Short mmCIF file of C-alpha atoms and ligand atoms in Angstrom, two decimals:
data_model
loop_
_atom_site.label_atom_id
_atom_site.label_comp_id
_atom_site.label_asym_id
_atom_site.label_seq_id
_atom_site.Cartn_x
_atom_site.Cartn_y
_atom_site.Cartn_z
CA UNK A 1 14.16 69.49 90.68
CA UNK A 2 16.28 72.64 90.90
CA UNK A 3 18.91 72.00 88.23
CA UNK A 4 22.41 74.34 87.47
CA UNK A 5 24.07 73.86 84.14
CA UNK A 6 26.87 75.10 83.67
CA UNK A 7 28.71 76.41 80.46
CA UNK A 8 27.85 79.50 78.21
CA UNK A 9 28.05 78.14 74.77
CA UNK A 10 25.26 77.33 71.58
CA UNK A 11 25.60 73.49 73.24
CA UNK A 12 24.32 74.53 76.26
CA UNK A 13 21.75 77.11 75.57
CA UNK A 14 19.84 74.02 73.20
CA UNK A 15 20.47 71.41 76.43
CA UNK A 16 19.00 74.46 78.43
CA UNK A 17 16.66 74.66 76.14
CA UNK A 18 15.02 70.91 76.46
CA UNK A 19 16.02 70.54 79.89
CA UNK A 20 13.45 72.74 80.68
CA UNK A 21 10.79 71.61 78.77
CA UNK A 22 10.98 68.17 81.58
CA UNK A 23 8.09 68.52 83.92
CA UNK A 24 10.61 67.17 86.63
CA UNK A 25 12.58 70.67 85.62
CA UNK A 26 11.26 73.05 88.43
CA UNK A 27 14.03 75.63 88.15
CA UNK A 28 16.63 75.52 85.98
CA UNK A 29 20.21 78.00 86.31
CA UNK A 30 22.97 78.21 84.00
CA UNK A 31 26.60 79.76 85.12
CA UNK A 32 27.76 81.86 83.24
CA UNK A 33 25.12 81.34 80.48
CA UNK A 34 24.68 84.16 77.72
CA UNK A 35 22.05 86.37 76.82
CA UNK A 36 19.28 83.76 74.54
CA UNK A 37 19.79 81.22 78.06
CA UNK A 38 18.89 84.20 80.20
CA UNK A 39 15.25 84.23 78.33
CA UNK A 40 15.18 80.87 80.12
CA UNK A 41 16.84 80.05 82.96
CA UNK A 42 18.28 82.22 86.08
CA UNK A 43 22.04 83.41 84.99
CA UNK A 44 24.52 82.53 88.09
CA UNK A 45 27.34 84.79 87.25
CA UNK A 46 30.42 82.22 88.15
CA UNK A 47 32.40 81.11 85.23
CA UNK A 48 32.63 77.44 84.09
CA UNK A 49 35.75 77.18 85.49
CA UNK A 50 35.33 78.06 88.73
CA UNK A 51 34.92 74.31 90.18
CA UNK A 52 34.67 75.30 94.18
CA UNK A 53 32.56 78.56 93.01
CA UNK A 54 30.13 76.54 91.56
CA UNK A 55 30.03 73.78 94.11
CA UNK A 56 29.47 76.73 96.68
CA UNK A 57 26.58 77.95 95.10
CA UNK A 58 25.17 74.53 94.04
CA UNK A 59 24.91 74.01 98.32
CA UNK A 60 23.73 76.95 98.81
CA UNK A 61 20.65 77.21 96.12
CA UNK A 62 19.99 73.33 97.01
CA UNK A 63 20.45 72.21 93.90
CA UNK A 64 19.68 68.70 93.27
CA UNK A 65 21.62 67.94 89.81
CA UNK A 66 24.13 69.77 87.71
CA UNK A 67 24.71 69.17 84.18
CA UNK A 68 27.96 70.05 82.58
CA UNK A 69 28.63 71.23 78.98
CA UNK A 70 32.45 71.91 78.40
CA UNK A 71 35.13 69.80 78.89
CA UNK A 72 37.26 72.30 81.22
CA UNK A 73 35.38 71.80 84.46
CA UNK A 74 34.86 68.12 83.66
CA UNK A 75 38.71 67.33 83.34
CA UNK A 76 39.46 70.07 86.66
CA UNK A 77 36.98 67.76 88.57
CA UNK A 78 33.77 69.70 88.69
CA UNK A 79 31.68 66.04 88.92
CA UNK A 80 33.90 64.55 91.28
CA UNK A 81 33.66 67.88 93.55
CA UNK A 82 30.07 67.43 93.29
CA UNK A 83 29.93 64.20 94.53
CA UNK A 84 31.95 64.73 97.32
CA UNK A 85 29.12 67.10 98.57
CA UNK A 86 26.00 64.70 98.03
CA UNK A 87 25.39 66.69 94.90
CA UNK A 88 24.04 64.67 91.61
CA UNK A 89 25.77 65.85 88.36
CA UNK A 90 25.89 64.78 84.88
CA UNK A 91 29.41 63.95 83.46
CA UNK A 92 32.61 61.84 84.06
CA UNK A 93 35.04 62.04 87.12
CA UNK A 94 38.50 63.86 86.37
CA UNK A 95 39.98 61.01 86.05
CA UNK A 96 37.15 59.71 83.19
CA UNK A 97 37.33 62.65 81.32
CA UNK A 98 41.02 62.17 80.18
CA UNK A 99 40.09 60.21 77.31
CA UNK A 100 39.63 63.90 75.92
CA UNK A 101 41.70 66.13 78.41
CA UNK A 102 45.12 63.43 77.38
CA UNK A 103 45.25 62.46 73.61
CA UNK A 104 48.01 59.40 74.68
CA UNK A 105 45.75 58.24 77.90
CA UNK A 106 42.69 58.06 74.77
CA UNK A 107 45.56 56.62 72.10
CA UNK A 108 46.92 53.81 75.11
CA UNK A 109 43.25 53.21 75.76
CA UNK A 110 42.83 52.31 71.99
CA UNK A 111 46.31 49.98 71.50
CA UNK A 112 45.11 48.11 74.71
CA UNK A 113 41.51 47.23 74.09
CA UNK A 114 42.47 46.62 70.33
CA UNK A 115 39.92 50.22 69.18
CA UNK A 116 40.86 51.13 65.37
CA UNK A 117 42.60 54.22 65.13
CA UNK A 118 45.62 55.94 63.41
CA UNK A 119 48.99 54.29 64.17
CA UNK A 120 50.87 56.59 66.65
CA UNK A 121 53.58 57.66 69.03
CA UNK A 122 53.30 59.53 72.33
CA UNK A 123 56.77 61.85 73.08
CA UNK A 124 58.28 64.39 75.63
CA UNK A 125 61.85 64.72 73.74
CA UNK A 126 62.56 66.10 70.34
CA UNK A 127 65.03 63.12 69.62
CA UNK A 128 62.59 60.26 70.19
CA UNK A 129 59.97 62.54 68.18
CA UNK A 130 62.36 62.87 65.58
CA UNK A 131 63.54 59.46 65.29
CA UNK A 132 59.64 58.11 65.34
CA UNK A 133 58.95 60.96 62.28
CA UNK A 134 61.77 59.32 60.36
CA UNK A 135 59.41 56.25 59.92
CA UNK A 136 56.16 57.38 59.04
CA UNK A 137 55.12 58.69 55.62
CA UNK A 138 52.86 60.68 54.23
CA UNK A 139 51.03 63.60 56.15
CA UNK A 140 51.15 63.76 59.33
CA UNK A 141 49.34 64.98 62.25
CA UNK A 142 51.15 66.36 65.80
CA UNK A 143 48.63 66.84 68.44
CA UNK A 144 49.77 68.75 72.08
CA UNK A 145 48.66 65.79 74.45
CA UNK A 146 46.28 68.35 76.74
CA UNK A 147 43.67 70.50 75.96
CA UNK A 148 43.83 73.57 74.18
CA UNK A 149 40.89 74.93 73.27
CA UNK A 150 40.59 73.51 69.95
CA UNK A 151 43.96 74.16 68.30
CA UNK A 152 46.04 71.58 69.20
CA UNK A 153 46.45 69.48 66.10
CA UNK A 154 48.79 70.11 63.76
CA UNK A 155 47.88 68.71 60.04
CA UNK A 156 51.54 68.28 58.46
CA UNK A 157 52.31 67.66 54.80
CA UNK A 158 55.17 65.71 55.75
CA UNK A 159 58.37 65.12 58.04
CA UNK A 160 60.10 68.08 58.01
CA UNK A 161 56.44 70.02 58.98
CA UNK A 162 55.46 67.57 61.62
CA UNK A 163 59.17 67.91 63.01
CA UNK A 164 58.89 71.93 63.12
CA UNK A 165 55.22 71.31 64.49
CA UNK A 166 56.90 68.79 67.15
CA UNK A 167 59.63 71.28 68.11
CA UNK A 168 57.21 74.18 68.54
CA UNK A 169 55.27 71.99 70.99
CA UNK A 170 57.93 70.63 72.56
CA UNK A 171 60.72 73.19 72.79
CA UNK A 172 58.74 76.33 71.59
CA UNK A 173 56.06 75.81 74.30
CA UNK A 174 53.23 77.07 71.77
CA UNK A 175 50.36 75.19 73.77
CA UNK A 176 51.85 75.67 77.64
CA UNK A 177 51.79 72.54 79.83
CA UNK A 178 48.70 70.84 77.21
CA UNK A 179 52.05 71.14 74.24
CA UNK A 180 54.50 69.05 77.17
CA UNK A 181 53.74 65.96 75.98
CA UNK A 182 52.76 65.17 72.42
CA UNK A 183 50.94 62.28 70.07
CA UNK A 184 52.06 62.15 66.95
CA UNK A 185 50.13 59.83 63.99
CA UNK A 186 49.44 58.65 60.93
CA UNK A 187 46.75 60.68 58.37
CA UNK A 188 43.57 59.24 58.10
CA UNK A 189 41.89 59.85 54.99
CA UNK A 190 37.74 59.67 54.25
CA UNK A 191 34.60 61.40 55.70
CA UNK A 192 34.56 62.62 59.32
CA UNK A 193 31.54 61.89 61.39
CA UNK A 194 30.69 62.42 64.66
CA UNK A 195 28.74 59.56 67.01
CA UNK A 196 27.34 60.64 70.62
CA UNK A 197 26.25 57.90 73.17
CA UNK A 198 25.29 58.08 76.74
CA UNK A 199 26.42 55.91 79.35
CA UNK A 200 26.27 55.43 82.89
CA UNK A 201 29.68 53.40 83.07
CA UNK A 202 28.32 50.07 82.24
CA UNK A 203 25.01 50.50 79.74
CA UNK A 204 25.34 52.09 76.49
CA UNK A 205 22.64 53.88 74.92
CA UNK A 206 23.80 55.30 71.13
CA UNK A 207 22.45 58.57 70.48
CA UNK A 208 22.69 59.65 66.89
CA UNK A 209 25.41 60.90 64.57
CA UNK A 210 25.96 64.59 63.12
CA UNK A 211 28.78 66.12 60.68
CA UNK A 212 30.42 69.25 61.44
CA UNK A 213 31.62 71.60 59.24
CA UNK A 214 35.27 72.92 61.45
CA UNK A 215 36.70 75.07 58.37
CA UNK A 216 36.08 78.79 58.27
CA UNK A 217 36.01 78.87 54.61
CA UNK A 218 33.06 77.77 52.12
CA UNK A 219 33.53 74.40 50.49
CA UNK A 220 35.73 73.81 53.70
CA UNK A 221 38.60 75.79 52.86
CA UNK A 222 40.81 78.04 55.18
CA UNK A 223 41.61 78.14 58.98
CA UNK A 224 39.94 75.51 61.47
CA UNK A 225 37.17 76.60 63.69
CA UNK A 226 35.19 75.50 66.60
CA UNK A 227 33.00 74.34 64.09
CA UNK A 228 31.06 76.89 61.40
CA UNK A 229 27.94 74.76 60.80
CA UNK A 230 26.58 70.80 61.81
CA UNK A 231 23.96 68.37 60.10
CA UNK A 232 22.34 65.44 61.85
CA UNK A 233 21.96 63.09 60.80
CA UNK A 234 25.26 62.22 58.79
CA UNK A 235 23.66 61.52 55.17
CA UNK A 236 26.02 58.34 54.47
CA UNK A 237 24.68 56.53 57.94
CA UNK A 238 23.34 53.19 57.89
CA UNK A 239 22.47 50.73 60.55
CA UNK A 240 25.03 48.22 59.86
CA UNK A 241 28.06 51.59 59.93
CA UNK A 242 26.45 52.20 63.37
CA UNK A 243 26.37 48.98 64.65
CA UNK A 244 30.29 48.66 63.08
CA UNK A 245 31.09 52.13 65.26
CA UNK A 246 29.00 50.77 68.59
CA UNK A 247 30.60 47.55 68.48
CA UNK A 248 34.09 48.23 67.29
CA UNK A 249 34.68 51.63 69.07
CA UNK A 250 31.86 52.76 71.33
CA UNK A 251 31.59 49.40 73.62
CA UNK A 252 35.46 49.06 74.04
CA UNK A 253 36.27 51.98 74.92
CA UNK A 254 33.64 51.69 77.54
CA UNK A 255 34.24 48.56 79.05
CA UNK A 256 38.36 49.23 78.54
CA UNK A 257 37.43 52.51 80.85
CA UNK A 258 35.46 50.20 83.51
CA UNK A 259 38.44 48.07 83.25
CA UNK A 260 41.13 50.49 83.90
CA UNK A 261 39.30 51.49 86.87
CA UNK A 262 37.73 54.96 85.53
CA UNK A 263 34.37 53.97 84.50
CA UNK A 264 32.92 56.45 82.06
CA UNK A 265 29.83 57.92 83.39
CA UNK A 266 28.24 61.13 80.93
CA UNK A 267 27.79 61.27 77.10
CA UNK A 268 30.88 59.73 75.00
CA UNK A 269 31.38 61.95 71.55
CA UNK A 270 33.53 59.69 68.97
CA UNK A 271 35.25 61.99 66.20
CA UNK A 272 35.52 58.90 63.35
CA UNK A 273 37.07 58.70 59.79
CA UNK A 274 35.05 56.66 57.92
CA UNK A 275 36.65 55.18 54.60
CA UNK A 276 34.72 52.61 52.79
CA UNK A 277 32.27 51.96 54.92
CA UNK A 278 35.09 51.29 57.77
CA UNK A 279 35.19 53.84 60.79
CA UNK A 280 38.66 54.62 62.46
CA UNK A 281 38.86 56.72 65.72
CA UNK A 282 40.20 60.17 64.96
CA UNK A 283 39.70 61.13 69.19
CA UNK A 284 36.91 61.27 72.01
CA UNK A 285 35.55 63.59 73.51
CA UNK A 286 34.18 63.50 76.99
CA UNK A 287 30.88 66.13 76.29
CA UNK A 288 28.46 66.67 73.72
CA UNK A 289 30.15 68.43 70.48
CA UNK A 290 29.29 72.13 69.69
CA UNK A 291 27.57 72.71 66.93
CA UNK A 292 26.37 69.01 66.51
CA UNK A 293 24.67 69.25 69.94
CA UNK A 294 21.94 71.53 68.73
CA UNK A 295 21.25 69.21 65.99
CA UNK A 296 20.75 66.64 68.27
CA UNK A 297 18.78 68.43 70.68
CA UNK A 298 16.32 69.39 67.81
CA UNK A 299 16.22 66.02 66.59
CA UNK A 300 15.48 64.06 70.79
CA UNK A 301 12.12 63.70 71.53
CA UNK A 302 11.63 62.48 75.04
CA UNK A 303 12.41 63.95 78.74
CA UNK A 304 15.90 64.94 78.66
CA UNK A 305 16.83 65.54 82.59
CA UNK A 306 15.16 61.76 83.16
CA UNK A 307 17.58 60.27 80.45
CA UNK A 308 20.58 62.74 82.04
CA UNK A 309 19.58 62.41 86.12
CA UNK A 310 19.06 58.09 84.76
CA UNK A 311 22.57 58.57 83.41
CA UNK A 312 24.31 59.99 86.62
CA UNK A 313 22.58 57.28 88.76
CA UNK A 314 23.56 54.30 86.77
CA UNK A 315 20.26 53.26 86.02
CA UNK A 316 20.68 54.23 82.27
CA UNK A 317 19.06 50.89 81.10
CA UNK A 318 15.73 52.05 83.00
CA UNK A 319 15.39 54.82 80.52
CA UNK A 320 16.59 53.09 77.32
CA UNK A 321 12.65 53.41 76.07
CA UNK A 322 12.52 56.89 77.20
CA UNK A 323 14.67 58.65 74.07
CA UNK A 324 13.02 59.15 71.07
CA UNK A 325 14.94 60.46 67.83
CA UNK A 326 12.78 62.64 64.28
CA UNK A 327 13.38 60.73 61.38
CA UNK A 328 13.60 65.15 60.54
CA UNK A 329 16.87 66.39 59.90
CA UNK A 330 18.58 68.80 61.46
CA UNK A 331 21.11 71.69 60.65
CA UNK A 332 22.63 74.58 62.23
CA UNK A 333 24.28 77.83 60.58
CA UNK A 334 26.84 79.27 62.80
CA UNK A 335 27.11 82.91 62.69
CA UNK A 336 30.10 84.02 63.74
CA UNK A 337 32.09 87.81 64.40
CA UNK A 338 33.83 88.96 60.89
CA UNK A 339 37.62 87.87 61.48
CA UNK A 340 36.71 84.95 63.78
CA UNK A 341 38.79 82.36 64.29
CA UNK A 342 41.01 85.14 63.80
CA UNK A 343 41.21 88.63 66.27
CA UNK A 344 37.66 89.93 66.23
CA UNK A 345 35.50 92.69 67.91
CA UNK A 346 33.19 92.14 70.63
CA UNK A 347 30.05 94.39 71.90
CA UNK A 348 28.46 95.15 68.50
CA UNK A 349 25.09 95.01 68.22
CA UNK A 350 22.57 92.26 66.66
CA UNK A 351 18.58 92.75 65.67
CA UNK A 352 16.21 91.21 63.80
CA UNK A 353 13.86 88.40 64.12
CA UNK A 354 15.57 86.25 66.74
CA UNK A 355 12.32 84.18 67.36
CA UNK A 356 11.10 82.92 64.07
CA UNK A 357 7.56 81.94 64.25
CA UNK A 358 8.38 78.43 62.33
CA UNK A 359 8.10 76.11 65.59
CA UNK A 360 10.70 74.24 63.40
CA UNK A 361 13.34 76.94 63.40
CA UNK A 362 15.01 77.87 66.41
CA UNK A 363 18.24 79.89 67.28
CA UNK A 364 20.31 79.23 70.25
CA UNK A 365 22.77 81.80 71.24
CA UNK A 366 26.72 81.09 71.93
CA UNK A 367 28.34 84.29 72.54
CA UNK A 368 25.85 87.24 73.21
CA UNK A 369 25.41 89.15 75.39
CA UNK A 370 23.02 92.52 76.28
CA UNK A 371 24.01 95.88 76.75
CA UNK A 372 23.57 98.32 79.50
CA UNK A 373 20.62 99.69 77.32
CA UNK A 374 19.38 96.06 76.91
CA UNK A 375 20.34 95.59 73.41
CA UNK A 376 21.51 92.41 72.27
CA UNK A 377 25.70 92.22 71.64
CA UNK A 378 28.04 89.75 70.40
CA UNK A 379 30.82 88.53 73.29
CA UNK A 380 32.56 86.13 71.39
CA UNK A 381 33.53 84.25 68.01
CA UNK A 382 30.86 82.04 67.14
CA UNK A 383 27.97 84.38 68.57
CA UNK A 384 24.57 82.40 67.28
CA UNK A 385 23.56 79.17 65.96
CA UNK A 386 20.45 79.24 63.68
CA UNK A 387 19.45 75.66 63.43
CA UNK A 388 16.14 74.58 61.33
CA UNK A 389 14.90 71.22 61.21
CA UNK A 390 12.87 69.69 57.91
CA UNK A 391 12.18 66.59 56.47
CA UNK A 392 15.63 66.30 54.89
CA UNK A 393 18.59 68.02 54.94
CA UNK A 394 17.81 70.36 52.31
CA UNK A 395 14.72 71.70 53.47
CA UNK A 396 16.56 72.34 56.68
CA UNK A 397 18.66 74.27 55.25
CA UNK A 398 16.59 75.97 53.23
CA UNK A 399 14.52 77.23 56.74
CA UNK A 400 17.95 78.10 58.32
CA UNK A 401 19.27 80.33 55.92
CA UNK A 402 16.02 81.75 55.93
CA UNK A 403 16.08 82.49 59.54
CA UNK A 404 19.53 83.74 59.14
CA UNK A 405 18.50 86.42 56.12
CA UNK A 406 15.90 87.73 58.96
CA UNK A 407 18.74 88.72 61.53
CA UNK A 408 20.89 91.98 61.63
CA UNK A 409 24.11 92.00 62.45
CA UNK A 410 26.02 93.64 59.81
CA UNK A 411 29.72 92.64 62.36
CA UNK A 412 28.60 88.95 61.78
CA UNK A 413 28.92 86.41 58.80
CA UNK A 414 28.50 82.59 58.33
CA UNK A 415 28.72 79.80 55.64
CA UNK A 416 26.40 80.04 53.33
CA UNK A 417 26.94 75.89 52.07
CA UNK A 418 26.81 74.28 55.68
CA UNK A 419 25.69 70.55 54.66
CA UNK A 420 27.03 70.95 51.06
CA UNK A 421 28.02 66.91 50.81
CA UNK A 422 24.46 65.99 52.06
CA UNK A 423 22.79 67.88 49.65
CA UNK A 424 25.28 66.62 46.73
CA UNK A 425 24.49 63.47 48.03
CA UNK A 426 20.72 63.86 47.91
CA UNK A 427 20.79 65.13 44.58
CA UNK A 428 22.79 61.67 43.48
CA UNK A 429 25.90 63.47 43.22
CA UNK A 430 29.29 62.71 44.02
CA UNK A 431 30.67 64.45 46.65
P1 AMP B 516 40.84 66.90 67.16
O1 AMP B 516 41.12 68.19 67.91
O2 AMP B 516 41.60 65.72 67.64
O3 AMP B 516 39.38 66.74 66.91
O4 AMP B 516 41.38 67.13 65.67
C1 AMP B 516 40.89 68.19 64.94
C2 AMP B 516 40.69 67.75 63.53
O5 AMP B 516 41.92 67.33 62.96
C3 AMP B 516 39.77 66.55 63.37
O6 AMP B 516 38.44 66.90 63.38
C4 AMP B 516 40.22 66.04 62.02
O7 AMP B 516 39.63 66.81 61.00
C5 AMP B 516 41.69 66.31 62.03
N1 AMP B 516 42.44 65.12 62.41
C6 AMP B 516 42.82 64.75 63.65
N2 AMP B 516 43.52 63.61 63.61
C7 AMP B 516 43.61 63.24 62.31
C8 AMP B 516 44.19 62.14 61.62
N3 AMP B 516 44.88 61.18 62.25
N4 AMP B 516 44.04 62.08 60.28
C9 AMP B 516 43.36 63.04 59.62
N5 AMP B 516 42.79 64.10 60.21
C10 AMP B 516 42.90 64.21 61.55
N1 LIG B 517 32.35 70.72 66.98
C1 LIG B 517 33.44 70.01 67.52
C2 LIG B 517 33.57 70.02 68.97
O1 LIG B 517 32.67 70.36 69.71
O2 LIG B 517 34.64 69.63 69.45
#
């Protein structure tokens, strides 16, 4: 099979990474791709965005399935495009993909098919805002209703900051058309986890879970990120808190999404609170999650692009054998550009060892780039992901930072605690 995937991120440089490694995987491109996914698979210079761009070239090259990373394309229509011209892809329709690309369609979605989750209201007017803030208590948290690129939620201490966060969305128009409309909710306390499954609109297959670290700072302090680190799997996971999440979040909002006519067809990534052994929906999103993806990629054992092409076919329950999961853990360091998520330079250059010998360390690039003279540059905020796997989480860690001391890029920093409540929790300590 020729296959075109299409984003330029960590995510998608680790699902390049195993897609190729299927024997059914007789060419694989990547649009736009970076410079560690151009070591292994043909760069297509059209950006992820580009929906009738890619479609072109996807005719063109015959390519017989696409696989997309980011949300964008997915909620411009990318998938649906495809399928309009015969072509496979991997991913739900437009219209699917709003239970990440509208925070009220994923909120209604929740009230109707009875899906725990933080009380709410959805608003386009100050006053109504206003007058919903006036009975809630506590912290709050204002979300813009669209996407935008990671920033849109607003963590408030209480009224009077979730009213100034409502107004700036509203009436300051800090997030564009995504701020128009906004959700506004109750704070969920506990421990935030992250659960990916795969469906084909009708049969569920769970992957695993993973913990991101999205705070800038060490002992997650400071400015939210894209995410600065990920573990899989979470260390407090049990069978009977993921059969709780499957059967209380993951298979309602599935069947609700066959139900209201937009059957959910790609992998399903549930951000949860979990407090006391009782998981709440914080949002979905409509892709894998990046970091957490190359977790899980490290962790899958088992042809990827048959469980993916299985997935896009609705045949999903053919395959259900086919996935395979390490009891290993897995972690992954994010190095990102000094000042990131902040302004930050772009172009400077990064050596070292960027292929480790350990076959269980591996680093996937996000935003890189090479040079005219062929020298490897950063092109972006997060830049590499140096993920390790081990037989638990500490001795993952222990290989990643390793791998990390071993590269050069004296523009670049990361976390030096990613999976700091595993390990506490390891050791017997409280978190
Ligand atoms: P989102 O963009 O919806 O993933 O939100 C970003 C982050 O905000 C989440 O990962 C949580 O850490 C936090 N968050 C979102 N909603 C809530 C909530 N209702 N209570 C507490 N934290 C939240
Ligand atoms: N790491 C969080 C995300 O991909 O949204």
């Amino acid at each position: 099979m020729k296959i075109l995937l299409v984003g330029s991120g960590g995510r998608e440089h680790a699902l390049a990474w195993k897609l190729r490694q299927s024997p059914l995987c007789k060419a694989l491109y990547c649009a736009p791709g970076n410079a560690g996914i151009a070591e292994i698979a043909e760069i297509v210079k059209i950006g992820s965005e580009d929906v009738e761009g890619l479609c072109s070239f996807a005719k063109d090259k015959g390519i017989d399935f696409v696989v997309v990373g980011p949300e964008a394309p997915l909620v411009a229509g990318l998938v649906d495009r495809l399928r309009e011209e015969g072509i496979l892809a991997f991913g739900p329709s437009a219209k699917a993909a709003q239970i990440e690309g509208s925070k009220g369609f994923m909120k209604d979605l929740c009230a109707k098919y009875a899906i725990p989750t933080a009380a709410y209201g959805r608003f386009s007017d100050l006053a109504s805002a206003e007058a919903f803030i006036a009975t809630m208590d506590g912290q709050l948290v204002v979300k813009a209703d669209g996407l935008a690129a990671g920033k849109g939620v607003i963590i408030c201490s209480g009224r009077a900051d979730a009213l100034d966060a409502a107004r700036d969305m509203l009436e300051g128009g800090v997030f564009g058309d995504a701020g128009a409309e906004i959700v506004i909710e109750e704070f969920l306390d506990g421990e935030e986890v992250s659960f990916f499954a795969l469906s084909d609109g009708r049969t569920i297959v769970p992957l695993v879970s993973a913990q991101d670290h999205k705070r800038v700072g060490e002992g997650d302090s400071g400015p939210n990120t894209g995410g600065m680190g990920a573990y899989s799997p979470a260390y407090f996971m049990t069978k009977e808190l993921e059969s709780t999440i499957i059967s209380r979040i993951i298979e309602p909002t599935i069947r609700g999404m066959a139900a209201e006519g937009c059957s959910f067809t790609g992998v399903l990534f549930a951000g949860l609170m979990v407090k006391d052994g009782v998981p709440k929906l914080l949002e979905h999103n409509a892709r894998f999650g990046d970091p957490e993806c190359q977790t899980l990629m490290l962790r899958m054992e088992g042809d990827l692009v048959k469980v993916l092409k299985a997935a896009a076919e609705g045949r999903l329950e053919s395959v259900r054998e086919e996935l395979r999961w390490s009891d290993d853990a897995a972690m992954c360091v994010v190095m990102a550009a000094n000042g990131y998520p902040g302004p930050y330079a772009k172009g400077t250059p990064i050596s070292g060892d960027l292929h480790p010998g350990d076959p269980d360390v591996r680093i996937f690039h996000a935003g890189t780039a090479r040079g005219e003279d062929g020298q490897l540059v950063s092109q972006g905020g997060r830049v590499l992901g140096v993920c390790a796997k081990g037989k638990d989480i500490a001795q993952a860690q222990k290989k990643a930072y390793a791998a990390v001391d071993g590269i050069v890029w004296p523009e670049g920093f990361c976390r030096r605690d990613i999976g700091w409540r595993a390990i506490k929790a390891q050791k017997g300590e409280a978190a």
